[in-house]
C-alpha cells in the first residue's frame, strides 16, 4: 500500500473479528516500530505481545481498577455530570478482550529522557498503526493501561520497566467514517 493511502485509511478500530493475526504480521508490526525515529537514537521501547488468556487477564486487572474508582465531582452547585477519570476504561477493556493481539509498550525508567522517550514511543506506535493498515489490520492505541500500569507490568514480569501504552491489533469488523481533522 502506498504511504499516503495508509495514512488516509488508518482508523481507530474498536471492533475486531476473532480471526487470529499471523505471527509473521506481528513481526512486521514490531519491525516497523523498530525503524521509527527516536530521540538520541535511544529506541526506548520494549514490546510485549499478548494473546489469549494472558491478554484477557490484563483486561481483568483494568476491570478491578474500575470497581475501586472514585468519581470526582467538580464542586459546583447543580452539577449535571460527574467527572470520572476512568470513563473510557470500560470501552478499552472490551476492545482488549475482543482484539486477538494486544501489544504492551514499555520503556526503561529514566527521568532525564522521559519526554524524549514518550515522543519516540509515540512515533513507534504510529508506525505500528500505519503498518497494521498496510497489512489490512485494524489497530487502536489504548492509553488507559496507565491507570493500572504497575499491576500490569508486574503481572507480565516487567515491573522494572514503565508501561507507557498498549495497542490492540486485529481484523476490523467495523468501518469507521473519516473524522474531520
Short mmCIF file of C-alpha atoms in Angstrom, two decimals:
data_model
loop_
_atom_site.label_atom_id
_atom_site.label_comp_id
_atom_site.label_asym_id
_atom_site.label_seq_id
_atom_site.Cartn_x
_atom_site.Cartn_y
_atom_site.Cartn_z
CA UNK A 1 0.00 0.00 0.00
CA UNK A 2 1.23 3.48 -0.75
CA UNK A 3 2.10 5.55 2.35
CA UNK A 4 -0.39 8.33 1.57
CA UNK A 5 -3.15 5.76 1.23
CA UNK A 6 -2.23 4.09 4.54
CA UNK A 7 -2.28 7.48 6.27
CA UNK A 8 -5.67 8.33 4.76
CA UNK A 9 -7.22 4.92 5.52
CA UNK A 10 -5.91 4.43 9.08
CA UNK A 11 -8.78 4.42 11.57
CA UNK A 12 -9.10 3.66 15.25
CA UNK A 13 -10.70 0.22 15.30
CA UNK A 14 -12.85 -0.72 18.26
CA UNK A 15 -14.46 -3.89 16.94
CA UNK A 16 -12.39 -6.86 15.86
CA UNK A 17 -13.11 -10.30 14.46
CA UNK A 18 -11.78 -13.28 16.39
CA UNK A 19 -9.59 -14.28 13.43
CA UNK A 20 -6.01 -14.72 14.65
CA UNK A 21 -3.26 -12.46 13.38
CA UNK A 22 -0.40 -14.31 11.68
CA UNK A 23 2.87 -14.31 13.66
CA UNK A 24 4.62 -13.06 10.54
CA UNK A 25 2.37 -9.97 10.52
CA UNK A 26 3.04 -9.33 14.21
CA UNK A 27 6.77 -9.43 13.48
CA UNK A 28 6.23 -6.94 10.63
CA UNK A 29 4.45 -4.58 13.03
CA UNK A 30 7.31 -4.72 15.53
CA UNK A 31 9.88 -4.30 12.77
CA UNK A 32 8.08 -1.16 11.58
CA UNK A 33 8.22 0.21 15.14
CA UNK A 34 11.91 -0.60 15.40
CA UNK A 35 12.54 1.61 12.38
CA UNK A 36 10.77 4.63 13.92
CA UNK A 37 12.84 7.70 14.75
CA UNK A 38 13.83 8.12 18.38
CA UNK A 39 15.44 10.88 20.42
CA UNK A 40 19.18 10.29 20.58
CA UNK A 41 18.54 7.01 18.75
CA UNK A 42 17.73 5.54 22.17
CA UNK A 43 14.99 3.27 20.81
CA UNK A 44 13.46 3.29 24.30
CA UNK A 45 10.67 0.86 23.54
CA UNK A 46 10.15 -2.70 24.71
CA UNK A 47 7.20 -4.60 23.25
CA UNK A 48 5.31 -7.42 24.90
CA UNK A 49 2.88 -9.29 22.64
CA UNK A 50 -0.17 -10.68 24.42
CA UNK A 51 -2.79 -13.10 23.13
CA UNK A 52 -5.46 -15.33 24.66
CA UNK A 53 -5.78 -15.75 28.41
CA UNK A 54 -2.83 -13.51 29.29
CA UNK A 55 -4.30 -10.66 27.23
CA UNK A 56 -7.67 -11.17 28.91
CA UNK A 57 -6.05 -11.13 32.35
CA UNK A 58 -4.67 -7.65 31.59
CA UNK A 59 -8.23 -6.57 30.82
CA UNK A 60 -9.32 -8.11 34.15
CA UNK A 61 -6.68 -6.11 36.01
CA UNK A 62 -8.15 -2.98 34.44
CA UNK A 63 -11.67 -4.09 35.42
CA UNK A 64 -10.59 -4.30 39.05
CA UNK A 65 -9.43 -0.70 38.85
CA UNK A 66 -12.90 0.41 37.74
CA UNK A 67 -14.52 -1.31 40.72
CA UNK A 68 -12.32 0.72 43.06
CA UNK A 69 -12.52 4.03 41.17
CA UNK A 70 -13.73 7.16 42.86
CA UNK A 71 -15.96 9.54 40.94
CA UNK A 72 -14.86 13.14 41.40
CA UNK A 73 -17.46 15.91 41.38
CA UNK A 74 -16.36 19.33 40.23
CA UNK A 75 -17.77 21.07 43.34
CA UNK A 76 -20.28 23.38 41.63
CA UNK A 77 -23.94 23.55 42.52
CA UNK A 78 -26.41 21.93 40.14
CA UNK A 79 -23.77 19.69 38.62
CA UNK A 80 -25.32 17.66 35.84
CA UNK A 81 -22.46 15.22 35.48
CA UNK A 82 -19.52 13.84 37.36
CA UNK A 83 -16.00 13.57 36.06
CA UNK A 84 -14.77 10.01 36.14
CA UNK A 85 -11.11 9.70 35.17
CA UNK A 86 -11.68 6.10 34.13
CA UNK A 87 -14.76 6.65 31.99
CA UNK A 88 -13.03 5.34 28.85
CA UNK A 89 -11.60 2.26 30.57
CA UNK A 90 -14.75 0.14 30.09
CA UNK A 91 -14.54 0.56 26.33
CA UNK A 92 -10.81 -0.17 26.35
CA UNK A 93 -11.39 -3.37 28.33
CA UNK A 94 -13.91 -4.58 25.76
CA UNK A 95 -11.52 -3.77 22.90
CA UNK A 96 -8.62 -5.59 24.57
CA UNK A 97 -10.75 -8.68 25.11
CA UNK A 98 -12.08 -8.64 21.53
CA UNK A 99 -8.78 -7.97 19.75
CA UNK A 100 -6.74 -11.09 19.04
CA UNK A 101 -3.47 -9.27 19.88
CA UNK A 102 -2.61 -6.65 22.47
CA UNK A 103 0.84 -5.09 22.40
CA UNK A 104 2.15 -3.52 25.59
CA UNK A 105 4.79 -0.83 25.13
CA UNK A 106 7.33 -0.29 27.92
CA UNK A 107 10.35 1.94 28.47
CA UNK A 108 13.23 1.99 30.94
CA UNK A 109 12.72 4.35 33.86
CA UNK A 110 14.76 7.49 33.18
CA UNK A 111 13.71 10.96 34.28
CA UNK A 112 16.39 12.54 32.09
CA UNK A 113 14.87 11.05 28.94
CA UNK A 114 11.18 10.94 29.91
CA UNK A 115 9.86 13.48 27.39
CA UNK A 116 12.07 12.31 24.53
CA UNK A 117 11.21 8.68 25.23
CA UNK A 118 7.48 9.39 25.23
CA UNK A 119 7.74 11.21 21.90
CA UNK A 120 9.84 8.40 20.46
CA UNK A 121 7.34 5.78 21.63
CA UNK A 122 4.57 7.82 20.01
CA UNK A 123 6.43 7.57 16.71
CA UNK A 124 6.81 3.81 17.14
CA UNK A 125 3.09 3.41 17.93
CA UNK A 126 2.21 5.41 14.82
CA UNK A 127 4.49 3.20 12.71
CA UNK A 128 2.68 0.13 14.08
CA UNK A 129 -0.72 1.69 13.33
CA UNK A 130 0.24 2.56 9.76
CA UNK A 131 1.80 -0.86 9.13
CA UNK A 132 -1.34 -2.50 10.50
CA UNK A 133 -3.39 -0.54 7.96
CA UNK A 134 -0.94 -1.58 5.24
CA UNK A 135 -1.41 -5.25 6.23
CA UNK A 136 -5.21 -4.99 6.25
CA UNK A 137 -5.39 -4.97 10.05
CA UNK A 138 -7.13 -2.61 12.41
CA UNK A 139 -5.48 -1.02 15.41
CA UNK A 140 -6.35 1.03 18.46
CA UNK A 141 -3.92 2.92 20.66
CA UNK A 142 -5.02 2.20 24.25
CA UNK A 143 -3.86 4.82 26.72
CA UNK A 144 -6.00 3.51 29.59
CA UNK A 145 -3.38 0.99 30.69
CA UNK A 146 -1.71 3.88 32.54
CA UNK A 147 -4.26 3.65 35.36
CA UNK A 148 -3.01 0.17 36.28
CA UNK A 149 0.46 0.28 34.76
CA UNK A 150 2.26 -1.05 37.84
CA UNK A 151 -0.09 -4.01 38.30
CA UNK A 152 0.03 -4.91 34.61
CA UNK A 153 3.83 -4.59 34.47
CA UNK A 154 4.17 -6.86 37.48
CA UNK A 155 1.73 -9.39 36.02
CA UNK A 156 3.68 -9.70 32.76
CA UNK A 157 7.03 -9.77 34.57
CA UNK A 158 8.37 -6.33 33.64
CA UNK A 159 7.96 -4.36 36.87
CA UNK A 160 11.45 -2.95 36.27
CA UNK A 161 10.08 -1.05 33.24
CA UNK A 162 7.43 1.65 32.86
CA UNK A 163 4.31 0.64 30.96
CA UNK A 164 3.57 3.54 28.62
CA UNK A 165 0.70 2.37 26.42
CA UNK A 166 -0.92 -0.52 24.59
CA UNK A 167 -2.09 -1.22 21.06
CA UNK A 168 -4.96 -3.53 20.16
CA UNK A 169 -4.48 -5.31 16.82
CA UNK A 170 -6.77 -7.50 14.72
CA UNK A 171 -9.05 -7.65 11.71
CA UNK A 172 -11.61 -4.88 11.85
CA UNK A 173 -15.30 -5.73 11.56
CA UNK A 174 -16.25 -2.08 11.53
CA UNK A 175 -15.53 0.60 9.03
CA UNK A 176 -15.32 3.88 10.94
CA UNK A 177 -16.04 7.01 8.99
CA UNK A 178 -13.29 9.51 8.41
CA UNK A 179 -13.35 12.08 11.19
CA UNK A 180 -12.95 15.75 10.40
CA UNK A 181 -9.36 16.81 11.01
#
